[in-house]
Short mmCIF file of C-alpha atoms in Angstrom, two decimals:
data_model
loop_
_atom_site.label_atom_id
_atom_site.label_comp_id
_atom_site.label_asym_id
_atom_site.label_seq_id
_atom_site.Cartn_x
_atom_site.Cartn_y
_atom_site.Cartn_z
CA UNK O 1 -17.86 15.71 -18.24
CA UNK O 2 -15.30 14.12 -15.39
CA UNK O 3 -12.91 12.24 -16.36
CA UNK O 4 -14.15 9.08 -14.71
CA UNK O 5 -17.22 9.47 -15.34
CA UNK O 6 -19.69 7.09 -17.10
CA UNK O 7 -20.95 9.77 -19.49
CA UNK O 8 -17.89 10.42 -20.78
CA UNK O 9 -16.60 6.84 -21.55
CA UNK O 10 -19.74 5.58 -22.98
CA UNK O 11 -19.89 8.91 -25.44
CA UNK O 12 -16.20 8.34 -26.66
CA UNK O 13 -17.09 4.29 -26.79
CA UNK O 14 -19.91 5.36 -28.92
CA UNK O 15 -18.03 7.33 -30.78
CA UNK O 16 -15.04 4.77 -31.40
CA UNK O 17 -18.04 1.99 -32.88
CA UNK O 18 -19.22 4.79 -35.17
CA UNK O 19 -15.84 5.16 -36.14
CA UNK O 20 -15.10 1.54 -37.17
CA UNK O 21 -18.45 1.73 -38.76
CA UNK O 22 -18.37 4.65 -40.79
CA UNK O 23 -14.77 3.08 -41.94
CA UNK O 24 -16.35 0.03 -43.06
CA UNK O 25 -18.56 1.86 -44.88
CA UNK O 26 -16.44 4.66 -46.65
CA UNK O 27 -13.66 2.59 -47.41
CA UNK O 28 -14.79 1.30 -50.82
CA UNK O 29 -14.95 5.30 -51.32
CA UNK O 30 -11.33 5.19 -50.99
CA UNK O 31 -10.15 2.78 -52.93
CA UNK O 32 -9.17 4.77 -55.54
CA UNK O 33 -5.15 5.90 -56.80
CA UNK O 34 -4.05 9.33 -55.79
CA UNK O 35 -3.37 11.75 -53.09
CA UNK O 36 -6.54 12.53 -52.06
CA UNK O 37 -8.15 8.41 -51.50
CA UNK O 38 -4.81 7.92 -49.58
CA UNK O 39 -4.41 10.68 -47.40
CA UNK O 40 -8.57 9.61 -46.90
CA UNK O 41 -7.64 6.14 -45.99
CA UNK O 42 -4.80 7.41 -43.71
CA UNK O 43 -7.06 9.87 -41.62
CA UNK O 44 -10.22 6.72 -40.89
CA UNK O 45 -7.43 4.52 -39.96
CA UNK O 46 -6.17 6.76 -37.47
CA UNK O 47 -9.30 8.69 -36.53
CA UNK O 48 -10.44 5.28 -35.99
CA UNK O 49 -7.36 3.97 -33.38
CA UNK O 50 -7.24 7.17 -31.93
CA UNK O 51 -11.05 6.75 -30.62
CA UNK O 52 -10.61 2.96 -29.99
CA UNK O 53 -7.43 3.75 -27.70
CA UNK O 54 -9.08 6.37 -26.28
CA UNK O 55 -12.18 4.20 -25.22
CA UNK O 56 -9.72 1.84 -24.26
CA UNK O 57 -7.55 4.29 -21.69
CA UNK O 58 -10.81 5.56 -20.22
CA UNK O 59 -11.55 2.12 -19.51
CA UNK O 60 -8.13 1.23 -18.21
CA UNK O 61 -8.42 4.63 -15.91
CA UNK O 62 -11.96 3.98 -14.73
CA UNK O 63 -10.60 0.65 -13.52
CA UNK O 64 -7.47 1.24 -11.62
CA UNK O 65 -8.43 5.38 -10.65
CA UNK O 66 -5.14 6.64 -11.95
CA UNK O 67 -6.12 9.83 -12.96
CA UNK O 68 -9.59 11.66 -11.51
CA UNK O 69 -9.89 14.65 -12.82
CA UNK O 70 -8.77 16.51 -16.53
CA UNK O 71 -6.29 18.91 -14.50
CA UNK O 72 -4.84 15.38 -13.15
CA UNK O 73 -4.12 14.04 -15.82
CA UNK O 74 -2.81 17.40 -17.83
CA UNK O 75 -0.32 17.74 -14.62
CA UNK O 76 -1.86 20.79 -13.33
CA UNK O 77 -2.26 19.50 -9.37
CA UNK O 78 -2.04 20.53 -5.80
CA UNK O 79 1.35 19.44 -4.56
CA UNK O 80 0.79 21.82 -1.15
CA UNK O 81 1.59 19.37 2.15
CA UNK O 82 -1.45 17.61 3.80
CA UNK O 83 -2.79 17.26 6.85
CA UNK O 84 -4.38 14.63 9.18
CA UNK O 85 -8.15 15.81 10.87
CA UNK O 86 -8.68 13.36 14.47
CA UNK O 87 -11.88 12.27 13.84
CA UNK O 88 -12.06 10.51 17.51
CA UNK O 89 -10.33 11.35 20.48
CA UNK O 90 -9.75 9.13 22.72
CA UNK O 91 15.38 -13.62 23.04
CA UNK O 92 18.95 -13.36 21.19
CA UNK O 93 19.16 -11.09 18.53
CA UNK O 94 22.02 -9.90 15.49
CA UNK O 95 23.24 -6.11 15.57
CA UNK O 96 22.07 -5.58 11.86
CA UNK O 97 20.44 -7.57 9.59
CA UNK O 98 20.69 -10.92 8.60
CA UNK O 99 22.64 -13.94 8.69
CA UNK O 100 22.35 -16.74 6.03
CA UNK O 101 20.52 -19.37 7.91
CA UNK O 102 18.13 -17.33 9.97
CA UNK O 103 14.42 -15.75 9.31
CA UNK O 104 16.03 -12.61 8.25
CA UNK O 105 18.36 -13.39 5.33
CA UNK O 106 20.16 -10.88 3.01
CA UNK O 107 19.29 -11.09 -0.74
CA UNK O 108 20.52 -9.46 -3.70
CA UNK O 109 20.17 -5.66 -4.30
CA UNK O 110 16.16 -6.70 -5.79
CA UNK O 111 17.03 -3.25 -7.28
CA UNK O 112 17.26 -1.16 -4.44
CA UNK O 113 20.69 -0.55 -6.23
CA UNK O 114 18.92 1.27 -8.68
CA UNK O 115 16.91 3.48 -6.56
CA UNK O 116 17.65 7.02 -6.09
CA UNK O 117 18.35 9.47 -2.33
CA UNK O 118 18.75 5.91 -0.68
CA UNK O 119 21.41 6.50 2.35
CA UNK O 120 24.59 5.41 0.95
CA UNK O 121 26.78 6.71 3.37
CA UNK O 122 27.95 6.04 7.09
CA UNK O 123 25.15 4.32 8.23
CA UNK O 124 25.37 5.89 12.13
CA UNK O 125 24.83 9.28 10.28
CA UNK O 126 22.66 8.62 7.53
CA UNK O 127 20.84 4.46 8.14
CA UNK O 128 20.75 1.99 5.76
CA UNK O 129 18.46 -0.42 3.61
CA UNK O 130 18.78 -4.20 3.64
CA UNK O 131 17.96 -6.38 0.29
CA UNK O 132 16.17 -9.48 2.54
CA UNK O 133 14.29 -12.36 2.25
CA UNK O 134 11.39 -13.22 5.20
CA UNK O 135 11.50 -16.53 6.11
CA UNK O 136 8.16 -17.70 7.16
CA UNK O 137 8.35 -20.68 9.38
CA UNK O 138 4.26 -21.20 10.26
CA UNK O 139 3.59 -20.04 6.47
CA UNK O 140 6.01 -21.67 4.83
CA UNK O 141 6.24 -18.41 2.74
CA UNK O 142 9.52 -16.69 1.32
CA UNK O 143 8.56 -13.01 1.26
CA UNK O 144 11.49 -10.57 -0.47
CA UNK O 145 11.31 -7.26 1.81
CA UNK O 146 13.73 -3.84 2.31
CA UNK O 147 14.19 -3.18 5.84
CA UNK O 148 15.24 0.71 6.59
CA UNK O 149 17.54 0.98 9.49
CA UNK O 150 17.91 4.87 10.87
CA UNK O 151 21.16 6.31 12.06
CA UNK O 152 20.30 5.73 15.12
CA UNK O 153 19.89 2.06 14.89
CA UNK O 154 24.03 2.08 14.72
CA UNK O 155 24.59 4.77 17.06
CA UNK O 156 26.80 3.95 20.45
CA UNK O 157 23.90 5.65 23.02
CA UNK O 158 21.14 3.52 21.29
CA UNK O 159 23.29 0.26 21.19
CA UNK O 160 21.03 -1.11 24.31
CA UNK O 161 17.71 0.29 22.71
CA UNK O 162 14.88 -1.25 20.68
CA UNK O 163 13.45 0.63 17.99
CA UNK O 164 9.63 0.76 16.89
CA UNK O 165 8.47 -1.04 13.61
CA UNK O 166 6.23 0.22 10.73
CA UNK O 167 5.61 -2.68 8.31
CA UNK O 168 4.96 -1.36 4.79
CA UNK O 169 2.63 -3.02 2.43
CA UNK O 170 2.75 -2.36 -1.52
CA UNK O 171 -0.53 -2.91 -3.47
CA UNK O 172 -0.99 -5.67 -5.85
CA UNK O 173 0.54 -6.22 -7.94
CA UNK O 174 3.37 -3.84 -7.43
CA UNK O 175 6.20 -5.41 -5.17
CA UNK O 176 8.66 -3.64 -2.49
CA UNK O 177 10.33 -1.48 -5.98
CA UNK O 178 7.53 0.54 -5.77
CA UNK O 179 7.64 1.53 -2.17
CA UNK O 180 11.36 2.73 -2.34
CA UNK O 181 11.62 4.40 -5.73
CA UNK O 182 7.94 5.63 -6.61
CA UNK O 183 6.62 5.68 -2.37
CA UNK O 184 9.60 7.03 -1.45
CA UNK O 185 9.32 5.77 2.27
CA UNK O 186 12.98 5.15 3.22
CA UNK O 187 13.83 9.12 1.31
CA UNK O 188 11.29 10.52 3.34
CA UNK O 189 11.86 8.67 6.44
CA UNK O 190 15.28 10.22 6.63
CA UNK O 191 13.88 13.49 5.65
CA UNK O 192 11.01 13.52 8.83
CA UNK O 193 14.46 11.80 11.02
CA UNK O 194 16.60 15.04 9.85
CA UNK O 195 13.76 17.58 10.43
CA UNK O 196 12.74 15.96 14.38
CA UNK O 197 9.15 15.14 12.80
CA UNK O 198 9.80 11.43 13.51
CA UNK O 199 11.11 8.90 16.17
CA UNK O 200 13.96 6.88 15.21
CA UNK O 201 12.22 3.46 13.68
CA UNK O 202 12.93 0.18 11.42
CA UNK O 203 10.63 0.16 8.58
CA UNK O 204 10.19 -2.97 7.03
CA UNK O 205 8.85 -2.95 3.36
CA UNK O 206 7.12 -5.64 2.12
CA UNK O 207 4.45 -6.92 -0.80
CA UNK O 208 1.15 -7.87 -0.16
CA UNK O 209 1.36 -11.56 -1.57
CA UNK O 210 3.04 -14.20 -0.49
CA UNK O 211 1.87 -16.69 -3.63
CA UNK O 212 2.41 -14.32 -6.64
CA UNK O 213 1.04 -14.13 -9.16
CA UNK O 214 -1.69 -14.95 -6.84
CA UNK O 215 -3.26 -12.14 -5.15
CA UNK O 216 -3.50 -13.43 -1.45
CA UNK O 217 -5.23 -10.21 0.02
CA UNK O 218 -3.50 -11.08 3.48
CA UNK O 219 -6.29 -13.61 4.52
CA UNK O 220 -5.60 -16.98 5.57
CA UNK O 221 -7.42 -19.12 2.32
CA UNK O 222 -8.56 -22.51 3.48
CA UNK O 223 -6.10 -24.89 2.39
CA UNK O 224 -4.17 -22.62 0.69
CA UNK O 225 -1.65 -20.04 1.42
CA UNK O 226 -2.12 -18.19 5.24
CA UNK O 227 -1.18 -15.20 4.34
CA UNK O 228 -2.56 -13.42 7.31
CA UNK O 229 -0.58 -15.64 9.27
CA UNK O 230 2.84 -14.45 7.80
CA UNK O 231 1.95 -10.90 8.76
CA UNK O 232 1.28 -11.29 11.95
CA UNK O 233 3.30 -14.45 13.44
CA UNK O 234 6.13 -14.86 11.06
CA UNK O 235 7.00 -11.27 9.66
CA UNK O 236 7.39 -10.41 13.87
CA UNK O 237 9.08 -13.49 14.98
CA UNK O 238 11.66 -13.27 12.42
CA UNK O 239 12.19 -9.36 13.12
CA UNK O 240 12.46 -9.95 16.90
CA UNK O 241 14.82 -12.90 15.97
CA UNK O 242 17.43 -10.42 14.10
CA UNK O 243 16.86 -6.90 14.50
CA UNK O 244 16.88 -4.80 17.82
CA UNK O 245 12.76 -4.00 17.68
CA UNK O 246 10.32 -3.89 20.52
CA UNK O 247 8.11 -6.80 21.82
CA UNK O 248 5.17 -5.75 22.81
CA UNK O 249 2.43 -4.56 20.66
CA UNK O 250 2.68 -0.61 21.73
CA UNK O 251 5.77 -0.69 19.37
CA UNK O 252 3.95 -2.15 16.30
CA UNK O 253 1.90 -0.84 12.66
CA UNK O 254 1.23 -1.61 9.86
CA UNK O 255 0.99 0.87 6.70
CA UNK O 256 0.04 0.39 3.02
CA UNK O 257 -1.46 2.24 0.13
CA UNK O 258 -4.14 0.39 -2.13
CA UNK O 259 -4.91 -3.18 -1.71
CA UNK O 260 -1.97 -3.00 0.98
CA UNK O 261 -3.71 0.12 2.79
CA UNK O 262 -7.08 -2.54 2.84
CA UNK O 263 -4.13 -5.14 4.32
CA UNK O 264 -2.95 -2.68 6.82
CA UNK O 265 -6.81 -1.91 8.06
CA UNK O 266 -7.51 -6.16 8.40
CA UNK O 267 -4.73 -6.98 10.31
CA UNK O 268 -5.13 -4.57 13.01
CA UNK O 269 -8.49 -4.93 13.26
CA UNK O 270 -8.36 -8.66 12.75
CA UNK O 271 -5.30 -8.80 15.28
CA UNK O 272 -5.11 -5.67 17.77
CA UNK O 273 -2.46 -7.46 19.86
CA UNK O 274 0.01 -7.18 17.01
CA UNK O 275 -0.54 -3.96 15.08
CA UNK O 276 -2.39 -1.73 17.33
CA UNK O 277 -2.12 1.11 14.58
CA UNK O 278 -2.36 0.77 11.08
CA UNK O 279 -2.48 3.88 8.70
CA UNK O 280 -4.28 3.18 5.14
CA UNK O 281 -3.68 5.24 1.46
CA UNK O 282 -6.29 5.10 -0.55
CA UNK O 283 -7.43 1.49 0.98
CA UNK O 284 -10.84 -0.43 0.65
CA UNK O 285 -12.91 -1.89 3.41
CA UNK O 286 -13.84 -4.99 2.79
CA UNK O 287 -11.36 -8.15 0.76
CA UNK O 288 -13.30 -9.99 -2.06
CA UNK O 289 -12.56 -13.08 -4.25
CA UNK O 290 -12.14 -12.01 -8.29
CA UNK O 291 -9.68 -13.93 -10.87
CA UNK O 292 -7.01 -12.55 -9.01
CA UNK O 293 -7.52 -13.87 -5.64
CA UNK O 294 -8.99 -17.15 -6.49
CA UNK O 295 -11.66 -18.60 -4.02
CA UNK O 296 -9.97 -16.49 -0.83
CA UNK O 297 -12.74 -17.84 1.78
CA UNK O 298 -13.29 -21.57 0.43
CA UNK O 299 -16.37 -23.18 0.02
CA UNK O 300 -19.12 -24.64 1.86
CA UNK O 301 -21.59 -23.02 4.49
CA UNK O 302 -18.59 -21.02 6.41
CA UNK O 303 -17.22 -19.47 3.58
CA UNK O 304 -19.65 -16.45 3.61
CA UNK O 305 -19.01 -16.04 7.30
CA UNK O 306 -15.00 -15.77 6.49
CA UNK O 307 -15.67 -13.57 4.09
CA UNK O 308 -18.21 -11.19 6.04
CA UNK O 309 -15.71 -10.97 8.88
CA UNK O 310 -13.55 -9.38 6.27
CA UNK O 311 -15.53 -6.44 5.73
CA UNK O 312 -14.45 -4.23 8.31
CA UNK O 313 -17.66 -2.01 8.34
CA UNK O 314 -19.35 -5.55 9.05
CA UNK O 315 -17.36 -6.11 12.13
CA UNK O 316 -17.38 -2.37 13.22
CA UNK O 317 -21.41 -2.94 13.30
CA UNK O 318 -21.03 -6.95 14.71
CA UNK O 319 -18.20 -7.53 16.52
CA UNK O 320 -16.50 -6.21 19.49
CA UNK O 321 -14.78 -3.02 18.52
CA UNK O 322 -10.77 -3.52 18.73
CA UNK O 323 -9.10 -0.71 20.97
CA UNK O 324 -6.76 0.40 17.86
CA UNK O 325 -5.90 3.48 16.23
CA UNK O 326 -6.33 3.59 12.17
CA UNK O 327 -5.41 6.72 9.29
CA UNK O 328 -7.46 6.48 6.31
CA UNK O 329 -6.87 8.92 3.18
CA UNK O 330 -9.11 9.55 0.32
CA UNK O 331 -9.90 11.96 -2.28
CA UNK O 332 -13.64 14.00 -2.88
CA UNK O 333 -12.87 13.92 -6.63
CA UNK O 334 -10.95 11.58 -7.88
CA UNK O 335 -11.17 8.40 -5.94
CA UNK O 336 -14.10 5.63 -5.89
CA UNK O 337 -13.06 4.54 -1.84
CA UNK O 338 -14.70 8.26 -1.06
CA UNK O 339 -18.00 6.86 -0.23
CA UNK O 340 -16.74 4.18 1.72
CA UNK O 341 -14.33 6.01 3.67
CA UNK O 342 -17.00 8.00 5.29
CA UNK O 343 -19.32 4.95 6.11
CA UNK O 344 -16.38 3.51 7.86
CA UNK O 345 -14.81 6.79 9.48
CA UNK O 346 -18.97 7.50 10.68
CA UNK O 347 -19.02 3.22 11.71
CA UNK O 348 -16.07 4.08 14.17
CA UNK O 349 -16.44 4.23 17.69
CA UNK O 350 -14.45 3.79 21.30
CA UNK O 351 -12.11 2.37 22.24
CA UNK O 352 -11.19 2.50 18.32
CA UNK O 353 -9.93 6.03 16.96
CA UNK O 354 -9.72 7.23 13.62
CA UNK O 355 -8.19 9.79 12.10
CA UNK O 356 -8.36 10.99 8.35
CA UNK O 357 -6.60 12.85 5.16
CA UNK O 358 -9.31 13.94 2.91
CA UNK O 359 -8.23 15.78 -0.16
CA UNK O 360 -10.47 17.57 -2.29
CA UNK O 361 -9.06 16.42 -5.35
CA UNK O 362 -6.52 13.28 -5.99
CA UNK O 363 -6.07 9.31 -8.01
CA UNK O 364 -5.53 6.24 -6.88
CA UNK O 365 -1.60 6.93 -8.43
CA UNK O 366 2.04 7.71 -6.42
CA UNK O 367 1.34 11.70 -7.70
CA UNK O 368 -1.45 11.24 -4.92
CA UNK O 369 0.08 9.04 -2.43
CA UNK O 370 3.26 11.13 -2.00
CA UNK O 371 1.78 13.67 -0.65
CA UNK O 372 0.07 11.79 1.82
CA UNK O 373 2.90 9.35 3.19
CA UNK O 374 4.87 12.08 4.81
CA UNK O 375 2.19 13.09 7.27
CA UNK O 376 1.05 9.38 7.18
CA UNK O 377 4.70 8.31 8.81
CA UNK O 378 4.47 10.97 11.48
CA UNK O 379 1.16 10.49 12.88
CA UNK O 380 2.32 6.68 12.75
CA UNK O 381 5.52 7.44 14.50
CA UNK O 382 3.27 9.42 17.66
CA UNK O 383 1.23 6.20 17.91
CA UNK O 384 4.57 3.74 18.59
CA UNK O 385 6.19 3.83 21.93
CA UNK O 386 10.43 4.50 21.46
CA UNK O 387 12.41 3.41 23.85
CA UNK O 388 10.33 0.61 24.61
CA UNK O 389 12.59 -1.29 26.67
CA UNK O 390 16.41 -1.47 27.86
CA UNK O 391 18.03 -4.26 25.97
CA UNK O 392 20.85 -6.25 26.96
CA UNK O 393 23.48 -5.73 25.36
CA UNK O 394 24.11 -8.10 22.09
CA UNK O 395 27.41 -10.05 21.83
CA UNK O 396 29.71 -9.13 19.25
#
């Protein structure tokens, strides 16, 4: 039996009830004094928490995909590289960083500090990361982000350039920690830099919600927090307003894994002229209100429309197809988007391009998602245009 599968966790849930029950019912058997009624009571209590925890993990794993198969979970996986299959052919600004009254402004470490191979060293050989805060002036939001700078970005010939932007989405609820330490975007960004495999760019590394512990999906809730607009009006006006980053759209995506992989698909098909390429790990297809999200769509006799226009399938079939390019990774075993991802790679059609990872075994976990960002941030860095444009010069 699979690890995920329903056979298996409703034959070790069966087991763990007969395993309370036979307790109940041999434990006036082992009441007695002596070695042997204790070392009895000893092995039905933990016979008995060993098959409750285990019903309890399988449940756990079915839920968030962690683990999808037994050689998963037992460590015994394919760390080889990936690759990506086409499916389709087809204003005044700072030096670096931030300054403490503008939409870009610096923060504490956030524990970036703690994070190891983060560039440490002269930035116009090896970049730096920036502990921010996004100011959101339409949203109103206060997003925390790390914002990786490459050498280049301090080097004398590139002074009058501006650099491309990927905007990096955790899942929920993991924040911008995971994208450093357990992601490791800004390691391997210098890595693909070092090795020619990448254009010079300013990643910008960010968490899905802007109303934690709400989960705000990136959608714009009726009288609650616009989300969607922070991503694609704020998060860009503030970056144009402090960093040295291209302005038109050719220069722009958007990348996440999990519920920020189903963010990075939205936005750029919800608003082409702002990411025109968005690359998603392990992402979904369509956003949904659960305890989590709260009522994302409202109420009343539009809210079903918001919500279908959400589902990305949906539009692909009912709304004019958006002329943007989109990665999408899954897994054959091991991952319950699978299905999905081939409805929507199949839904696809011009001008839209898609282009795919498909292992044949991986979880929805980092172990999985590690090997997939490396070839995820070069075939993003071939769809952004670098140089863009000839800046003037900033004064000092």
């Amino acid at each position: 039996m699979g690890l995920t599968s329903r056979s298996l966790f409703y034959t070790v849930t069966f087991g763990a009830v007969l395993c309370v029950a036979l307790m109940v019912w041999v434990w006036p058997r082992l009441a007695g004094r002596g070695v042997l009624p204790v070392l009895g009571r000893l092995g039905s209590i933990l016979t008995t928490q060993l098959a409750i925890m285990a019903a309890l993990l399988l449940a756990v794993n079915s839920w968030g995909q962690f683990y999808g198969t037994w050689g998963q979970l037992l460590g015994r996986v394919d760390k080889a590289p990936v690759n990506v299959n086409e499916m389709t052919q087809g204003a005044p600004y700072a030096t670096v960083g931030a300054s403490k009254d503008g939409l870009v402004q610096p923060a504490g470490p956030q524990g970036i500090d703690k994070v190891g191979g983060i560039p440490r060293g002269p930035a116009e050989k090896e970049g730096k990361v920036q502990s921010v805060r996004i100011i959101g002036q339409k949203s109103r939001a206060i997003n925390p982000a790390f914002v990786y700078l490459p050498p280049q970005y301090f080097q004398k010939q590139y002074e009058r350039h501006r650099f491309p932007v990927m905007v990096v989405i955790s899942g929920y609820p993991g924040g911008i920690m995971n994208l450093a330490q357990h992601l490791q975007v800004p390691q391997t960004a210098g890595t693909l830099l070092a090795q020619n495999k990448m254009q010079p760019t300013i990643i910008v590394m960010v968490r899905p919600t802007i109303a934690p512990p709400r989960d705000t999906e990136c959608v714009d809730v009726p009288d609650g927090p616009q989300a969607e607009t922070f991503f694609t009006k704020d998060l860009p006006d503030a970056l144009k307003s402090t960093y040295r980053v291209g302005n038109d759209p050719s220069a722009w995506g958007v990348l996440g894994y999990s519920s920020g992989g189903t963010c990075a698909l939205e936005l750029a098909m919800r608003q082409p002229d702002v990411y025109p390429a968005a690359a998603a790990l392990s992402g979904d297809y369509k956003v949904g209100s659960d305890p989590t999200t709260g009522k994302l769509f409202g109420s009343g006799p539009d809210a079903k429309q918001r919500q279908r226009e959400h589902d990305l399938i949906w539009r692909l079939e009912n709304m004019p197809v958006p002329r943007v390019s989109v990665l999408v990774t899954s897994s054959r075993k091991g991952e319950k988007n699978f299905g999905e991802t081939e409805k929507f790679l199949k839904a696809v059609k011009q001008p839209m391009t898609a282009s795919s990872i498909i292992l044949p075994e991986g979880s929805h976990n980092f172990q999985t998602w590690r090997r997939e960002i490396g070839p995820a941030l070069e075939w993003m860095s071939q769809q952004l245009t670098f140089p863009q444009d000839t800046a003037d010069k900033p004064k000092q």
